[in-house]
């Protein structure tokens, strides 16, 4: 076995088989060049964009860029892209085949990728046989990201508005009920303001008594205050509290509607996509080079092995 790795023997074998090795290399170059041509491997064009996420609300410890990556990789956006560009037809995957979703998602993931750059921006990359479609897909990914963030924001704030509106209706019903009771007490007992009327009735009664005037009006008010004054005062304070709460709910409702319908941007695009004029896949020279190297190594091992066993057979 030691003789197998003898350099002199290996060089002699290579020289003896040089024509065969050269022919094998030429064949490898020709075959790999043909196989890597557009006839067998459809060329793909790359389109790239880079964007910074802004105005996003963080839900965990992840950064804005990491959250943007999560959103871009969501199935919601994937299926929007598949439908918008009819990628089932582009990728040749029929919708009626078993496991259609798994196949189409796998193919999509092979051609659409995202990564966070060292500067915290997000790189969006699409490979496609059509350079214009690749560029349009990158643009659409940014648009769909905007739509998703807007939908998430709208849902959050419109939920606040809906809850505030519901609570406001309940509070308005309470205000109406309190107002009716207070109106009834005012009409039946002449009660308007407990503290003011207590003070006024007391002063009026004292003045009437001091001047030997008619104390009846003051006494009637005092009797009314004794009978329904505390109830009136309690209901009046409840009404004030309810009105204050209603004002807060109106502000909360207006805030929810305002924020929920606001149209704001969620990205700053620092590099916009464009249709590429040069293919990115396959890298033809690399395929030819690797095929040639592999063929050369295989040829060397083959001819050296053949000569080795021939020499052993002759020696016997």
GROMACS .gro file of C-alpha atoms in nm:
model
  316
    1UNK     CA    1   0.000   0.000   0.000
    2UNK     CA    2   0.298   0.227   0.063
    3UNK     CA    3   0.382   0.199  -0.307
    4UNK     CA    4   0.037   0.332  -0.393
    5UNK     CA    5   0.132   0.681  -0.271
    6UNK     CA    6   0.471   0.681  -0.439
    7UNK     CA    7   0.506   1.018  -0.615
    8UNK     CA    8   0.719   0.884  -0.897
    9UNK     CA    9   0.472   0.607  -0.974
   10UNK     CA   10   0.181   0.856  -0.963
   11UNK     CA   11   0.354   1.095  -1.206
   12UNK     CA   12   0.431   0.807  -1.444
   13UNK     CA   13   0.067   0.700  -1.435
   14UNK     CA   14  -0.049   1.053  -1.509
   15UNK     CA   15   0.191   1.081  -1.801
   16UNK     CA   16   0.083   0.743  -1.937
   17UNK     CA   17  -0.285   0.837  -1.916
   18UNK     CA   18  -0.246   1.205  -2.007
   19UNK     CA   19  -0.450   1.181  -2.326
   20UNK     CA   20  -0.737   1.011  -2.148
   21UNK     CA   21  -0.727   1.267  -1.867
   22UNK     CA   22  -0.726   1.557  -2.113
   23UNK     CA   23  -1.019   1.406  -2.301
   24UNK     CA   24  -1.206   1.359  -1.972
   25UNK     CA   25  -1.140   1.722  -1.876
   26UNK     CA   26  -1.255   1.850  -2.214
   27UNK     CA   27  -1.567   1.637  -2.187
   28UNK     CA   28  -1.632   1.766  -1.834
   29UNK     CA   29  -1.596   2.126  -1.947
   30UNK     CA   30  -1.826   2.070  -2.243
   31UNK     CA   31  -2.091   1.880  -2.047
   32UNK     CA   32  -2.092   2.122  -1.751
   33UNK     CA   33  -2.109   2.419  -1.988
   34UNK     CA   34  -2.407   2.265  -2.165
   35UNK     CA   35  -2.583   2.159  -1.844
   36UNK     CA   36  -2.536   2.504  -1.689
   37UNK     CA   37  -2.671   2.674  -2.002
   38UNK     CA   38  -3.023   2.825  -2.014
   39UNK     CA   39  -3.140   2.515  -2.201
   40UNK     CA   40  -3.118   2.307  -1.881
   41UNK     CA   41  -3.101   2.562  -1.599
   42UNK     CA   42  -3.320   2.868  -1.636
   43UNK     CA   43  -3.124   3.179  -1.537
   44UNK     CA   44  -3.251   3.383  -1.245
   45UNK     CA   45  -3.213   3.754  -1.184
   46UNK     CA   46  -3.164   3.912  -0.845
   47UNK     CA   47  -3.338   4.222  -0.714
   48UNK     CA   48  -3.250   4.373  -0.377
   49UNK     CA   49  -3.382   4.645  -0.147
   50UNK     CA   50  -3.271   4.766   0.194
   51UNK     CA   51  -3.500   4.940   0.438
   52UNK     CA   52  -3.509   5.060   0.797
   53UNK     CA   53  -3.828   4.989   0.997
   54UNK     CA   54  -3.981   5.290   1.175
   55UNK     CA   55  -4.296   5.368   1.378
   56UNK     CA   56  -4.329   5.005   1.487
   57UNK     CA   57  -4.435   4.901   1.835
   58UNK     CA   58  -4.216   4.638   1.997
   59UNK     CA   59  -4.397   4.347   2.166
   60UNK     CA   60  -4.091   4.175   2.310
   61UNK     CA   61  -3.716   4.216   2.351
   62UNK     CA   62  -3.654   4.184   1.977
   63UNK     CA   63  -3.539   4.491   1.782
   64UNK     CA   64  -3.743   4.670   1.516
   65UNK     CA   65  -3.536   4.499   1.245
   66UNK     CA   66  -3.596   4.155   1.395
   67UNK     CA   67  -3.968   4.227   1.418
   68UNK     CA   68  -3.970   4.336   1.055
   69UNK     CA   69  -3.805   4.007   0.959
   70UNK     CA   70  -4.076   3.816   1.149
   71UNK     CA   71  -4.349   4.008   0.967
   72UNK     CA   72  -4.189   3.964   0.623
   73UNK     CA   73  -4.157   3.589   0.685
   74UNK     CA   74  -4.518   3.553   0.796
   75UNK     CA   75  -4.751   3.326   0.600
   76UNK     CA   76  -4.989   3.618   0.561
   77UNK     CA   77  -4.740   3.802   0.339
   78UNK     CA   78  -4.622   3.482   0.168
   79UNK     CA   79  -4.969   3.392   0.043
   80UNK     CA   80  -5.037   3.752  -0.060
   81UNK     CA   81  -4.725   3.738  -0.275
   82UNK     CA   82  -4.820   3.398  -0.417
   83UNK     CA   83  -5.165   3.525  -0.514
   84UNK     CA   84  -5.049   3.865  -0.639
   85UNK     CA   85  -4.785   3.723  -0.875
   86UNK     CA   86  -4.955   3.388  -0.948
   87UNK     CA   87  -4.641   3.212  -0.830
   88UNK     CA   88  -4.810   2.873  -0.860
   89UNK     CA   89  -4.793   2.922  -1.238
   90UNK     CA   90  -4.446   3.079  -1.225
   91UNK     CA   91  -4.308   2.785  -1.024
   92UNK     CA   92  -4.516   2.527  -1.211
   93UNK     CA   93  -4.693   2.398  -0.900
   94UNK     CA   94  -5.060   2.314  -0.950
   95UNK     CA   95  -5.303   2.421  -0.681
   96UNK     CA   96  -5.484   2.088  -0.702
   97UNK     CA   97  -5.186   1.867  -0.619
   98UNK     CA   98  -5.146   1.712  -0.273
   99UNK     CA   99  -4.940   1.920  -0.028
  100UNK     CA  100  -4.963   2.221  -0.260
  101UNK     CA  101  -4.906   2.471   0.021
  102UNK     CA  102  -4.592   2.297   0.143
  103UNK     CA  103  -4.443   2.282  -0.207
  104UNK     CA  104  -4.525   2.642  -0.297
  105UNK     CA  105  -4.394   2.775   0.035
  106UNK     CA  106  -4.068   2.579  -0.002
  107UNK     CA  107  -4.018   2.713  -0.354
  108UNK     CA  108  -4.102   3.065  -0.238
  109UNK     CA  109  -3.850   3.041   0.048
  110UNK     CA  110  -3.579   2.930  -0.195
  111UNK     CA  111  -3.628   3.241  -0.408
  112UNK     CA  112  -3.720   3.505  -0.148
  113UNK     CA  113  -3.489   3.580   0.142
  114UNK     CA  114  -3.440   3.842   0.412
  115UNK     CA  115  -3.158   3.927   0.648
  116UNK     CA  116  -3.062   4.194   0.896
  117UNK     CA  117  -2.754   4.393   0.799
  118UNK     CA  118  -2.482   4.506   1.036
  119UNK     CA  119  -2.638   4.854   1.032
  120UNK     CA  120  -2.979   4.726   1.154
  121UNK     CA  121  -3.147   4.766   0.817
  122UNK     CA  122  -3.331   4.475   0.655
  123UNK     CA  123  -3.220   4.338   0.319
  124UNK     CA  124  -3.493   4.197   0.094
  125UNK     CA  125  -3.374   3.974  -0.192
  126UNK     CA  126  -3.573   3.803  -0.466
  127UNK     CA  127  -3.453   3.566  -0.738
  128UNK     CA  128  -3.673   3.517  -1.043
  129UNK     CA  129  -3.645   3.420  -1.408
  130UNK     CA  130  -3.800   3.755  -1.501
  131UNK     CA  131  -3.591   4.055  -1.386
  132UNK     CA  132  -3.889   4.291  -1.388
  133UNK     CA  133  -4.097   4.051  -1.182
  134UNK     CA  134  -3.812   4.014  -0.932
  135UNK     CA  135  -3.802   4.392  -0.888
  136UNK     CA  136  -4.181   4.415  -0.861
  137UNK     CA  137  -4.185   4.140  -0.599
  138UNK     CA  138  -3.939   4.330  -0.381
  139UNK     CA  139  -4.152   4.644  -0.412
  140UNK     CA  140  -4.463   4.446  -0.324
  141UNK     CA  141  -4.299   4.295  -0.017
  142UNK     CA  142  -4.242   4.647   0.117
  143UNK     CA  143  -4.602   4.742   0.034
  144UNK     CA  144  -4.743   4.428   0.198
  145UNK     CA  145  -4.528   4.494   0.505
  146UNK     CA  146  -4.681   4.842   0.526
  147UNK     CA  147  -5.029   4.696   0.494
  148UNK     CA  148  -4.963   4.438   0.764
  149UNK     CA  149  -4.828   4.696   1.009
  150UNK     CA  150  -5.120   4.927   0.933
  151UNK     CA  151  -5.363   4.641   0.988
  152UNK     CA  152  -5.199   4.555   1.321
  153UNK     CA  153  -5.203   4.919   1.432
  154UNK     CA  154  -5.561   4.976   1.316
  155UNK     CA  155  -5.680   4.664   1.495
  156UNK     CA  156  -5.516   4.773   1.819
  157UNK     CA  157  -5.648   5.129   1.821
  158UNK     CA  158  -5.990   5.054   1.673
  159UNK     CA  159  -6.034   4.799   1.951
  160UNK     CA  160  -5.969   5.083   2.197
  161UNK     CA  161  -6.228   5.295   2.014
  162UNK     CA  162  -6.488   5.015   2.012
  163UNK     CA  163  -6.447   4.950   2.385
  164UNK     CA  164  -6.461   5.323   2.462
  165UNK     CA  165  -6.775   5.361   2.248
  166UNK     CA  166  -6.944   5.070   2.426
  167UNK     CA  167  -6.856   5.208   2.770
  168UNK     CA  168  -6.968   5.556   2.661
  169UNK     CA  169  -7.313   5.426   2.565
  170UNK     CA  170  -7.346   5.265   2.907
  171UNK     CA  171  -7.229   5.583   3.078
  172UNK     CA  172  -7.465   5.801   2.872
  173UNK     CA  173  -7.755   5.579   2.973
  174UNK     CA  174  -7.653   5.626   3.337
  175UNK     CA  175  -7.634   6.005   3.286
  176UNK     CA  176  -7.982   6.010   3.130
  177UNK     CA  177  -8.122   5.809   3.420
  178UNK     CA  178  -7.963   6.037   3.682
  179UNK     CA  179  -8.074   6.348   3.495
  180UNK     CA  180  -8.436   6.230   3.492
  181UNK     CA  181  -8.436   6.164   3.867
  182UNK     CA  182  -8.273   6.501   3.940
  183UNK     CA  183  -8.521   6.679   3.712
  184UNK     CA  184  -8.807   6.512   3.896
  185UNK     CA  185  -8.664   6.622   4.234
  186UNK     CA  186  -8.621   6.973   4.103
  187UNK     CA  187  -8.980   6.990   3.978
  188UNK     CA  188  -9.135   6.836   4.290
  189UNK     CA  189  -8.915   6.984   4.562
  190UNK     CA  190  -8.756   7.286   4.398
  191UNK     CA  191  -8.405   7.151   4.454
  192UNK     CA  192  -8.133   7.298   4.235
  193UNK     CA  193  -7.805   7.306   4.426
  194UNK     CA  194  -7.783   7.150   4.770
  195UNK     CA  195  -7.498   7.353   4.920
  196UNK     CA  196  -7.616   7.684   4.778
  197UNK     CA  197  -7.977   7.629   4.878
  198UNK     CA  198  -7.886   7.521   5.233
  199UNK     CA  199  -7.687   7.838   5.279
  200UNK     CA  200  -7.954   8.057   5.117
  201UNK     CA  201  -8.242   7.901   5.314
  202UNK     CA  202  -8.055   7.937   5.643
  203UNK     CA  203  -7.971   8.302   5.576
  204UNK     CA  204  -8.327   8.373   5.457
  205UNK     CA  205  -8.481   8.211   5.763
  206UNK     CA  206  -8.255   8.408   5.997
  207UNK     CA  207  -8.323   8.735   5.816
  208UNK     CA  208  -8.699   8.673   5.818
  209UNK     CA  209  -8.695   8.588   6.186
  210UNK     CA  210  -8.485   8.892   6.271
  211UNK     CA  211  -8.708   9.123   6.071
  212UNK     CA  212  -9.026   8.944   6.178
  213UNK     CA  213  -9.093   8.864   5.814
  214UNK     CA  214  -9.248   8.563   5.646
  215UNK     CA  215  -9.037   8.256   5.722
  216UNK     CA  216  -9.259   8.015   5.532
  217UNK     CA  217  -9.064   8.010   5.199
  218UNK     CA  218  -8.737   7.946   5.379
  219UNK     CA  219  -8.893   7.674   5.595
  220UNK     CA  220  -9.039   7.503   5.287
  221UNK     CA  221  -8.699   7.491   5.124
  222UNK     CA  222  -8.540   7.363   5.445
  223UNK     CA  223  -8.807   7.090   5.472
  224UNK     CA  224  -8.745   6.991   5.110
  225UNK     CA  225  -8.373   6.976   5.179
  226UNK     CA  226  -8.433   6.763   5.487
  227UNK     CA  227  -8.657   6.526   5.293
  228UNK     CA  228  -8.470   6.490   4.961
  229UNK     CA  229  -8.163   6.708   4.997
  230UNK     CA  230  -7.913   6.435   5.076
  231UNK     CA  231  -8.047   6.214   4.799
  232UNK     CA  232  -8.038   6.507   4.556
  233UNK     CA  233  -7.682   6.592   4.657
  234UNK     CA  234  -7.569   6.230   4.620
  235UNK     CA  235  -7.731   6.194   4.278
  236UNK     CA  236  -7.589   6.528   4.167
  237UNK     CA  237  -7.236   6.417   4.257
  238UNK     CA  238  -7.294   6.086   4.077
  239UNK     CA  239  -7.403   6.281   3.771
  240UNK     CA  240  -7.093   6.499   3.780
  241UNK     CA  241  -6.870   6.192   3.815
  242UNK     CA  242  -7.052   6.017   3.528
  243UNK     CA  243  -7.017   6.323   3.305
  244UNK     CA  244  -6.646   6.344   3.384
  245UNK     CA  245  -6.606   5.974   3.298
  246UNK     CA  246  -6.805   6.024   2.978
  247UNK     CA  247  -6.574   6.310   2.876
  248UNK     CA  248  -6.272   6.083   2.931
  249UNK     CA  249  -6.434   5.806   2.726
  250UNK     CA  250  -6.506   6.049   2.441
  251UNK     CA  251  -6.142   6.153   2.440
  252UNK     CA  252  -6.035   5.788   2.444
  253UNK     CA  253  -6.275   5.707   2.159
  254UNK     CA  254  -6.151   6.001   1.951
  255UNK     CA  255  -5.791   5.900   2.019
  256UNK     CA  256  -5.856   5.539   1.913
  257UNK     CA  257  -6.030   5.644   1.591
  258UNK     CA  258  -5.763   5.904   1.513
  259UNK     CA  259  -5.475   5.662   1.565
  260UNK     CA  260  -5.657   5.369   1.407
  261UNK     CA  261  -5.726   5.554   1.083
  262UNK     CA  262  -5.391   5.732   1.065
  263UNK     CA  263  -5.187   5.645   0.756
  264UNK     CA  264  -4.818   5.654   0.847
  265UNK     CA  265  -4.508   5.503   0.691
  266UNK     CA  266  -4.333   5.207   0.848
  267UNK     CA  267  -4.009   5.195   0.649
  268UNK     CA  268  -3.736   5.419   0.518
  269UNK     CA  269  -3.610   5.259   0.197
  270UNK     CA  270  -3.239   5.330   0.157
  271UNK     CA  271  -3.187   5.109  -0.149
  272UNK     CA  272  -3.468   5.061  -0.397
  273UNK     CA  273  -3.498   4.756  -0.625
  274UNK     CA  274  -3.450   4.768  -1.000
  275UNK     CA  275  -3.469   4.510  -1.282
  276UNK     CA  276  -3.126   4.346  -1.309
  277UNK     CA  277  -2.954   4.336  -1.649
  278UNK     CA  278  -2.729   4.045  -1.553
  279UNK     CA  279  -2.826   3.702  -1.424
  280UNK     CA  280  -2.722   3.596  -1.074
  281UNK     CA  281  -2.798   3.224  -1.101
  282UNK     CA  282  -2.655   2.988  -1.202
  283UNK     CA  283  -2.291   3.099  -1.174
  284UNK     CA  284  -2.183   2.922  -1.488
  285UNK     CA  285  -1.806   2.957  -1.453
  286UNK     CA  286  -1.823   2.816  -1.100
  287UNK     CA  287  -2.017   2.511  -1.217
  288UNK     CA  288  -1.767   2.450  -1.498
  289UNK     CA  289  -1.471   2.502  -1.265
  290UNK     CA  290  -1.601   2.267  -0.995
  291UNK     CA  291  -1.696   2.004  -1.252
  292UNK     CA  292  -1.350   2.024  -1.407
  293UNK     CA  293  -1.174   1.996  -1.072
  294UNK     CA  294  -1.394   1.704  -0.968
  295UNK     CA  295  -1.328   1.528  -1.299
  296UNK     CA  296  -0.953   1.587  -1.267
  297UNK     CA  297  -0.943   1.442  -0.915
  298UNK     CA  298  -1.159   1.146  -1.015
  299UNK     CA  299  -0.939   1.083  -1.320
  300UNK     CA  300  -0.619   1.093  -1.115
  301UNK     CA  301  -0.754   0.851  -0.857
  302UNK     CA  302  -0.886   0.621  -1.129
  303UNK     CA  303  -0.572   0.596  -1.341
  304UNK     CA  304  -0.342   0.567  -1.041
  305UNK     CA  305  -0.558   0.289  -0.898
  306UNK     CA  306  -0.570   0.103  -1.231
  307UNK     CA  307  -0.191   0.114  -1.271
  308UNK     CA  308  -0.138   0.013  -0.909
  309UNK     CA  309  -0.346  -0.303  -0.940
  310UNK     CA  310  -0.192  -0.381  -1.281
  311UNK     CA  311   0.155  -0.361  -1.131
  312UNK     CA  312   0.052  -0.586  -0.843
  313UNK     CA  313  -0.095  -0.838  -1.083
  314UNK     CA  314   0.224  -0.835  -1.293
  315UNK     CA  315   0.439  -0.879  -0.983
  316UNK     CA  316   0.253  -1.195  -0.890
   0.00000   0.00000   0.00000
